[in-house]
Short mmCIF file of C-alpha atoms in Angstrom, two decimals:
data_model
loop_
_atom_site.label_atom_id
_atom_site.label_comp_id
_atom_site.label_asym_id
_atom_site.label_seq_id
_atom_site.Cartn_x
_atom_site.Cartn_y
_atom_site.Cartn_z
CA MET A 328 13.60 -2.58 3.35
CA ILE A 329 11.27 -4.08 0.70
CA ARG A 330 8.64 -1.59 -0.47
CA VAL A 331 5.40 -3.47 -1.10
CA LEU A 332 2.08 -2.70 -2.79
CA VAL A 333 -0.87 -4.94 -1.90
CA ALA A 334 -3.58 -5.38 -4.56
CA GLY A 335 -6.86 -6.91 -3.36
CA LEU A 336 -8.03 -6.52 0.24
CA GLY A 337 -10.25 -9.53 0.82
CA ASN A 338 -9.42 -12.13 3.49
CA MET A 339 -6.04 -13.08 2.08
CA GLY A 340 -5.00 -9.59 0.97
CA ARG A 341 -5.69 -8.16 4.42
CA SER A 342 -3.78 -10.97 6.09
CA HIS A 343 -0.79 -10.42 3.82
CA ALA A 344 -0.94 -6.67 4.37
CA LEU A 345 -0.95 -7.22 8.14
CA ALA A 346 2.06 -9.53 7.75
CA TYR A 347 3.96 -6.81 5.87
CA HIS A 348 2.88 -4.21 8.45
CA ALA A 349 4.30 -6.31 11.30
CA ASP A 350 7.57 -7.29 9.58
CA PRO A 351 10.35 -4.66 9.80
CA GLY A 352 11.80 -6.01 6.57
CA PHE A 353 8.85 -4.56 4.63
CA GLU A 354 7.42 -1.09 4.10
CA VAL A 355 3.82 -0.94 2.87
CA VAL A 356 3.72 1.87 0.30
CA GLY A 357 0.15 1.37 -0.91
CA LEU A 358 -3.01 -0.70 -0.93
CA VAL A 359 -5.34 -1.28 -3.88
CA ASN A 360 -9.01 -2.24 -3.88
CA ARG A 361 -11.50 -1.48 -6.64
CA SER A 362 -14.33 -0.72 -4.22
CA PRO A 363 -14.42 0.99 -0.78
CA VAL A 364 -13.28 -1.35 1.97
CA ASP A 365 -13.36 -1.30 5.77
CA LEU A 366 -9.78 -1.95 6.85
CA PRO A 367 -8.31 -2.99 10.20
CA GLU A 368 -7.00 -0.06 12.22
CA LYS A 369 -3.38 -1.05 11.54
CA LEU A 370 -3.84 -0.60 7.77
CA ARG A 371 -5.86 2.62 7.65
CA ALA A 372 -2.90 5.01 7.45
CA TYR A 373 -1.54 3.57 4.21
CA PRO A 374 -2.35 5.17 0.82
CA LEU A 375 -5.40 3.48 -0.70
CA PHE A 376 -5.89 3.34 -4.47
CA SER A 377 -8.84 2.13 -6.54
CA ASP A 378 -6.82 1.79 -9.77
CA TYR A 379 -4.02 -0.79 -9.93
CA ALA A 380 -2.09 0.77 -12.84
CA ALA A 381 -2.17 4.18 -11.18
CA ALA A 382 -0.91 2.69 -7.92
CA LEU A 383 1.98 0.93 -9.67
CA ALA A 384 3.04 4.14 -11.38
CA ALA A 385 2.66 6.26 -8.24
CA VAL A 386 4.51 4.18 -5.63
CA LYS A 387 7.00 2.18 -7.77
CA PRO A 388 7.15 -0.82 -5.39
CA ASP A 389 9.90 -3.43 -5.04
CA LEU A 390 7.26 -6.11 -4.48
CA VAL A 391 3.60 -6.43 -5.45
CA CYS A 392 1.27 -8.76 -3.57
CA VAL A 393 -1.54 -9.83 -5.92
CA ALA A 394 -4.52 -11.02 -3.87
CA THR A 395 -7.31 -10.15 -6.29
CA TYR A 396 -9.77 -12.56 -7.94
CA SER A 397 -8.14 -15.30 -9.98
CA ASP A 398 -8.97 -13.94 -13.43
CA SER A 399 -6.74 -10.89 -12.88
CA HIS A 400 -3.74 -12.71 -11.36
CA ALA A 401 -1.78 -13.21 -14.56
CA ASP A 402 -2.20 -9.69 -15.96
CA TYR A 403 -1.51 -8.03 -12.59
CA ALA A 404 1.60 -10.16 -12.01
CA VAL A 405 3.03 -9.45 -15.46
CA ALA A 406 2.31 -5.72 -15.15
CA ALA A 407 4.11 -5.64 -11.78
CA MET A 408 7.18 -7.43 -13.11
CA GLU A 409 7.33 -5.24 -16.19
CA ALA A 410 7.19 -2.23 -13.84
CA GLY A 411 10.30 -3.53 -12.04
CA ALA A 412 8.75 -5.36 -9.08
CA HIS A 413 8.98 -8.86 -7.72
CA VAL A 414 5.64 -10.61 -7.22
CA PHE A 415 3.80 -12.62 -4.63
CA VAL A 416 0.55 -13.89 -6.17
CA GLU A 417 -2.22 -15.76 -4.42
CA LYS A 418 -3.20 -19.16 -5.72
CA PRO A 419 -4.21 -20.12 -8.31
CA LEU A 420 -1.43 -18.54 -10.36
CA ALA A 421 -3.84 -17.99 -13.27
CA THR A 422 -7.07 -19.34 -14.72
CA THR A 423 -5.41 -21.03 -17.71
CA VAL A 424 -2.19 -23.00 -18.08
CA ALA A 425 -1.13 -20.69 -20.92
CA ASP A 426 -1.48 -17.65 -18.66
CA ALA A 427 0.39 -19.40 -15.84
CA ARG A 428 3.28 -20.13 -18.19
CA ARG A 429 3.17 -16.53 -19.45
CA VAL A 430 3.70 -15.30 -15.88
CA VAL A 431 6.54 -17.77 -15.22
CA ASP A 432 8.20 -16.91 -18.54
CA CYS A 433 8.00 -13.21 -17.66
CA ALA A 434 9.62 -13.78 -14.26
CA THR A 435 12.40 -15.83 -15.86
CA ARG A 436 13.02 -13.34 -18.66
CA LEU A 437 13.12 -10.30 -16.38
CA GLY A 438 14.91 -11.96 -13.46
CA ARG A 439 12.06 -11.26 -11.02
CA LYS A 440 11.14 -13.38 -8.02
CA LEU A 441 7.70 -15.00 -8.33
CA VAL A 442 6.22 -16.68 -5.25
CA VAL A 443 2.80 -18.33 -5.47
CA GLY A 444 0.60 -18.45 -2.37
CA TYR A 445 0.84 -22.11 -1.41
CA ILE A 446 0.47 -21.40 2.29
CA LEU A 447 0.63 -25.09 3.28
CA ARG A 448 4.28 -25.14 2.17
CA HIS A 449 5.03 -22.93 5.18
CA HIS A 450 2.94 -24.91 7.66
CA PRO A 451 5.01 -27.05 10.09
CA SER A 452 2.26 -29.66 10.43
CA TRP A 453 1.88 -30.11 6.68
CA GLN A 454 5.64 -30.19 6.31
CA ARG A 455 5.68 -33.00 8.87
CA LEU A 456 2.86 -34.85 7.08
CA ILE A 457 4.78 -34.71 3.79
CA ALA A 458 7.99 -35.89 5.46
CA GLU A 459 6.26 -38.80 7.25
CA ALA A 460 4.48 -39.87 4.05
CA ARG A 461 7.69 -39.80 2.02
CA ASP A 462 9.39 -41.82 4.74
CA LEU A 463 6.72 -44.52 4.31
CA GLY A 464 7.42 -44.71 0.58
CA GLY A 465 5.00 -45.11 -2.32
CA PRO A 466 3.04 -45.75 -4.33
CA TYR A 467 0.43 -43.68 -2.53
CA VAL A 468 -3.30 -43.25 -2.24
CA PHE A 469 -4.26 -39.64 -1.49
CA ARG A 470 -7.70 -39.01 0.05
CA LEU A 471 -8.23 -35.26 0.43
CA ASN A 472 -11.23 -32.96 0.57
CA LEU A 473 -12.33 -29.51 1.73
CA ASN A 474 -16.10 -29.02 1.74
CA GLN A 475 -17.49 -25.78 3.18
CA GLN A 476 -21.03 -25.36 4.48
CA SER A 477 -20.92 -21.66 3.73
CA SER A 478 -23.69 -19.14 4.31
CA GLY A 479 -24.11 -15.37 4.61
CA PRO A 480 -20.91 -13.42 3.86
CA THR A 481 -18.87 -16.60 3.25
CA TRP A 482 -21.35 -17.86 0.67
CA ALA A 483 -21.27 -14.41 -0.95
CA VAL A 484 -17.47 -14.69 -1.27
CA HIS A 485 -17.80 -18.19 -2.72
CA LYS A 486 -20.37 -17.04 -5.29
CA ALA A 487 -18.04 -14.22 -6.32
CA LEU A 488 -15.14 -16.67 -6.70
CA MET A 489 -17.31 -18.98 -8.80
CA GLN A 490 -17.81 -16.27 -11.38
CA THR A 491 -14.43 -17.46 -12.71
CA THR A 492 -13.17 -20.43 -10.68
CA PRO A 493 -14.85 -23.68 -9.51
CA PRO A 494 -14.14 -25.01 -5.99
CA ILE A 495 -12.01 -27.92 -7.21
CA VAL A 496 -9.57 -25.45 -8.80
CA ASP A 497 -9.57 -22.70 -6.17
CA CYS A 498 -8.45 -24.78 -3.18
CA GLY A 499 -7.59 -27.90 -5.14
CA VAL A 500 -4.24 -26.47 -6.18
CA HIS A 501 -3.13 -26.55 -2.51
CA TYR A 502 -3.84 -30.23 -2.04
CA VAL A 503 -2.67 -31.36 -5.47
CA ASP A 504 0.58 -29.55 -4.67
CA VAL A 505 0.83 -31.70 -1.52
CA MET A 506 0.25 -34.85 -3.60
CA CYS A 507 2.97 -33.83 -6.03
CA GLN A 508 5.46 -33.05 -3.26
CA ILE A 509 4.91 -36.49 -1.71
CA THR A 510 4.96 -38.69 -4.80
CA ASP A 511 7.39 -36.55 -6.87
CA ALA A 512 6.04 -38.35 -9.94
CA ALA A 513 4.49 -36.89 -13.08
CA PRO A 514 0.68 -36.76 -13.30
CA VAL A 515 -0.63 -38.72 -16.29
CA GLU A 516 -4.45 -38.63 -16.22
CA VAL A 517 -7.31 -36.81 -14.48
CA ARG A 518 -10.95 -37.88 -14.16
CA GLY A 519 -13.54 -35.48 -12.76
CA MET A 520 -17.24 -35.13 -11.98
CA GLY A 521 -19.26 -32.22 -10.63
CA LEU A 522 -22.76 -30.87 -10.04
CA ARG A 523 -24.49 -27.48 -9.82
CA LEU A 524 -26.45 -27.53 -6.56
CA SER A 525 -27.65 -23.92 -6.48
CA ASP A 526 -29.65 -21.60 -8.74
CA GLU A 527 -27.60 -18.71 -7.31
CA ILE A 528 -24.63 -19.51 -9.56
CA ALA A 529 -24.30 -19.42 -13.33
CA PRO A 530 -25.76 -22.38 -15.28
CA SER A 531 -22.25 -23.11 -16.60
CA MET A 532 -20.72 -23.31 -13.09
CA TYR A 533 -20.84 -26.09 -10.47
CA ASN A 534 -20.37 -25.71 -6.73
CA TYR A 535 -19.56 -29.36 -5.99
CA GLY A 536 -16.90 -31.45 -7.69
CA HIS A 537 -14.39 -34.22 -7.21
CA PHE A 538 -11.63 -35.74 -9.28
CA GLN A 539 -9.08 -38.51 -9.39
CA VAL A 540 -5.51 -38.04 -10.59
CA LEU A 541 -3.18 -40.86 -11.65
CA PHE A 542 0.60 -40.56 -11.38
CA ALA A 543 3.42 -42.20 -13.34
CA ASP A 544 4.63 -44.14 -10.26
CA GLY A 545 1.23 -45.83 -9.81
CA SER A 546 0.01 -43.43 -7.12
CA CYS A 547 -3.56 -42.21 -7.30
CA GLY A 548 -5.27 -39.28 -5.62
CA TRP A 549 -8.80 -38.14 -4.90
CA TYR A 550 -9.87 -34.57 -4.14
CA GLU A 551 -13.37 -33.25 -3.36
CA ALA A 552 -14.60 -29.69 -2.82
CA GLY A 553 -18.06 -28.20 -2.39
CA TRP A 554 -19.27 -24.75 -1.37
CA GLY A 555 -22.65 -23.55 -0.19
CA PRO A 556 -25.37 -23.70 2.48
CA MET A 557 -26.50 -27.12 1.25
CA MET A 558 -23.14 -28.83 1.81
CA SER A 559 -22.78 -31.50 4.50
CA ASP A 560 -20.31 -30.76 7.27
CA THR A 561 -19.83 -34.47 7.98
CA ALA A 562 -16.35 -35.64 7.00
CA PHE A 563 -15.75 -32.26 5.37
CA PHE A 564 -12.01 -32.30 6.11
CA VAL A 565 -10.44 -35.63 5.10
CA LYS A 566 -6.66 -35.63 4.79
CA ASP A 567 -5.23 -39.16 4.40
CA VAL A 568 -2.11 -40.44 2.68
CA VAL A 569 -1.93 -44.25 2.42
CA SER A 570 1.02 -46.39 1.31
CA PRO A 571 1.80 -50.12 1.37
CA ARG A 572 3.60 -49.53 4.68
CA GLY A 573 1.01 -47.48 6.50
CA ALA A 574 -0.76 -44.14 6.51
CA VAL A 575 -0.49 -40.54 7.67
CA SER A 576 -3.68 -38.65 8.52
CA ILE A 577 -4.81 -35.30 9.88
CA ARG A 578 -7.44 -35.69 12.59
CA MET A 579 -9.67 -32.73 13.44
CA PRO A 580 -11.61 -32.06 16.66
CA GLU A 581 -15.41 -32.43 16.65
CA SER A 582 -15.71 -28.67 17.20
CA ALA A 583 -14.11 -27.80 13.83
CA ARG A 584 -16.29 -25.66 11.53
CA SER A 585 -16.18 -26.17 7.79
CA ASP A 586 -16.39 -22.46 6.86
CA ASP A 587 -13.80 -21.24 9.40
CA ILE A 588 -10.65 -20.06 7.60
CA ASP A 589 -8.42 -21.35 10.43
CA THR A 590 -9.94 -24.82 10.03
CA HIS A 591 -8.51 -24.98 6.50
CA THR A 592 -4.96 -24.92 7.85
CA LYS A 593 -5.10 -26.17 11.45
CA THR A 594 -4.41 -29.88 11.92
CA SER A 595 -4.98 -30.59 15.65
CA THR A 596 -3.44 -34.09 15.56
CA LEU A 597 -1.28 -35.92 13.03
CA ARG A 598 -1.72 -39.71 13.19
CA VAL A 599 1.08 -41.87 11.77
CA HIS A 600 0.16 -45.54 11.31
CA ARG A 601 2.84 -48.05 10.38
CA VAL A 602 1.97 -51.62 9.50
CA GLY A 603 2.81 -53.85 12.46
CA LEU A 604 3.41 -50.93 14.84
CA GLY A 605 -0.01 -49.32 15.13
CA PRO A 606 -0.84 -45.61 15.39
CA GLN A 607 1.24 -42.78 16.81
CA ASP A 608 -0.55 -39.49 17.46
CA LEU A 609 1.53 -36.31 17.15
CA SER A 610 -0.02 -33.24 18.80
CA MET A 611 0.02 -30.08 16.69
CA ALA A 612 -1.41 -27.90 19.45
CA GLU A 613 1.23 -25.17 19.09
CA GLU A 614 0.91 -24.73 15.35
CA PRO A 615 0.50 -21.20 13.92
CA ASP A 616 -2.95 -19.80 13.14
CA HIS A 617 -3.95 -18.40 9.76
CA GLN A 618 -2.32 -15.00 10.35
CA GLY A 619 0.82 -16.70 11.69
CA LEU A 620 1.05 -18.71 8.48
CA CYS A 621 0.70 -15.57 6.36
CA ASP A 622 3.52 -14.04 8.41
CA ARG A 623 5.71 -17.08 7.66
CA GLU A 624 4.80 -17.00 3.99
CA GLN A 625 5.79 -13.37 3.58
CA ALA A 626 9.01 -13.95 5.54
CA PHE A 627 9.83 -16.53 2.86
CA VAL A 628 9.11 -13.92 0.16
CA ALA A 629 11.61 -11.59 1.85
CA ARG A 630 14.23 -14.36 1.90
CA ALA A 631 13.58 -15.17 -1.77
CA ILE A 632 14.35 -11.55 -2.66
CA THR A 633 17.20 -10.74 -0.27
CA GLU A 634 18.99 -14.10 -0.59
CA ASN A 635 18.27 -14.53 -4.32
CA LEU A 636 16.67 -17.96 -3.83
CA ASP A 637 16.23 -20.18 -6.89
CA LEU A 638 12.45 -20.42 -7.37
CA SER A 639 12.44 -22.35 -10.65
CA ARG A 640 11.08 -25.55 -9.05
CA HIS A 641 8.52 -23.57 -7.05
CA MET A 642 7.24 -21.91 -10.23
CA SER A 643 7.18 -25.19 -12.15
CA ASP A 644 5.23 -26.89 -9.36
CA ALA A 645 2.68 -24.07 -9.38
CA VAL A 646 2.05 -24.61 -13.09
CA THR A 647 1.78 -28.39 -12.63
CA SER A 648 -0.76 -28.25 -9.80
CA LEU A 649 -2.84 -25.72 -11.73
CA ALA A 650 -2.69 -27.89 -14.87
CA ILE A 651 -4.02 -30.88 -12.90
CA CYS A 652 -6.93 -28.91 -11.43
CA LEU A 653 -7.82 -27.30 -14.77
CA ALA A 654 -7.73 -30.75 -16.37
CA ALA A 655 -10.16 -31.86 -13.66
CA ASP A 656 -12.46 -28.96 -14.57
CA GLU A 657 -12.20 -29.93 -18.24
CA SER A 658 -13.08 -33.51 -17.35
CA VAL A 659 -16.11 -32.39 -15.33
CA ARG A 660 -17.39 -30.37 -18.26
CA SER A 661 -16.63 -32.94 -20.99
CA GLY A 662 -17.45 -36.10 -19.07
CA GLN A 663 -14.19 -37.63 -20.33
CA PRO A 664 -10.79 -38.38 -18.72
CA VAL A 665 -8.03 -35.94 -19.61
CA LYS A 666 -4.50 -37.10 -20.38
CA LEU A 667 -1.62 -34.96 -19.15
CA GLN A 668 1.68 -34.61 -20.96
CA GLY A 669 4.81 -33.09 -19.46
#
């Protein structure tokens, strides 16, 4: 039985807590949220703390799930590992590359398991997309975006996130990770642009951005992300991988909503096009929903701990995808391309 403490009870923290609640391999020993929170009935019996350090000291967990805002990820993860716990941390791993490496170095030094919340790695449809794209062979063109026409509570969440993290970093790490898994080549340069489209966010922040990343094998990728009530919901979810031998694409139904959390992971149909053969549509109708994916993700965390899985590549990939997205943010702010080394 893995005793787990969950820190942060927003959308992702609640979903992870529900996954632990339902899995007999875990025992939830505490929940942490800085402010009062209305929890689902299944979670209301667990001890609720407002102070993270106090919770760590009181319950002494085997595993800490860090699902707080991005700027606290690194410090919370290191504190958990130094207290003797393994860590699952939501993406992005940190808000700087130096902090991300600090977390990875701590996990390596102390022999702790560190799993970063790349939920698409546990998604059968995305696993199939990656496999089909690799079967086509590179070099690749990646065309990926995730724009969200958010309003009301969703826009409030986005504005809170943008106090520390722009859209191209927050969700960009997911899709850059997909690019890196497919091409398996080193990123060499990033070029980004962005724009502040709302007076409701800080003058130094932007709620729309896109960037291009160039890889050592000649592959190139494009990613776009925008948040807010002004965003278009036309072509808001483009997921294409193109190679000299064809393409693999996710095709969404017309009814898909840009600010629906399930839309971010559901794929509906996977279209595989091979030159000379035409398209083949693969139905993904039975794929797991968002909660089902969180359940799968936490089952992997349990395996990592109980089977002593080697997570060195996983941790390295998390640093790489973050470095690419932070380079994109740097490029947006400087107006200049950013070279990547190692």
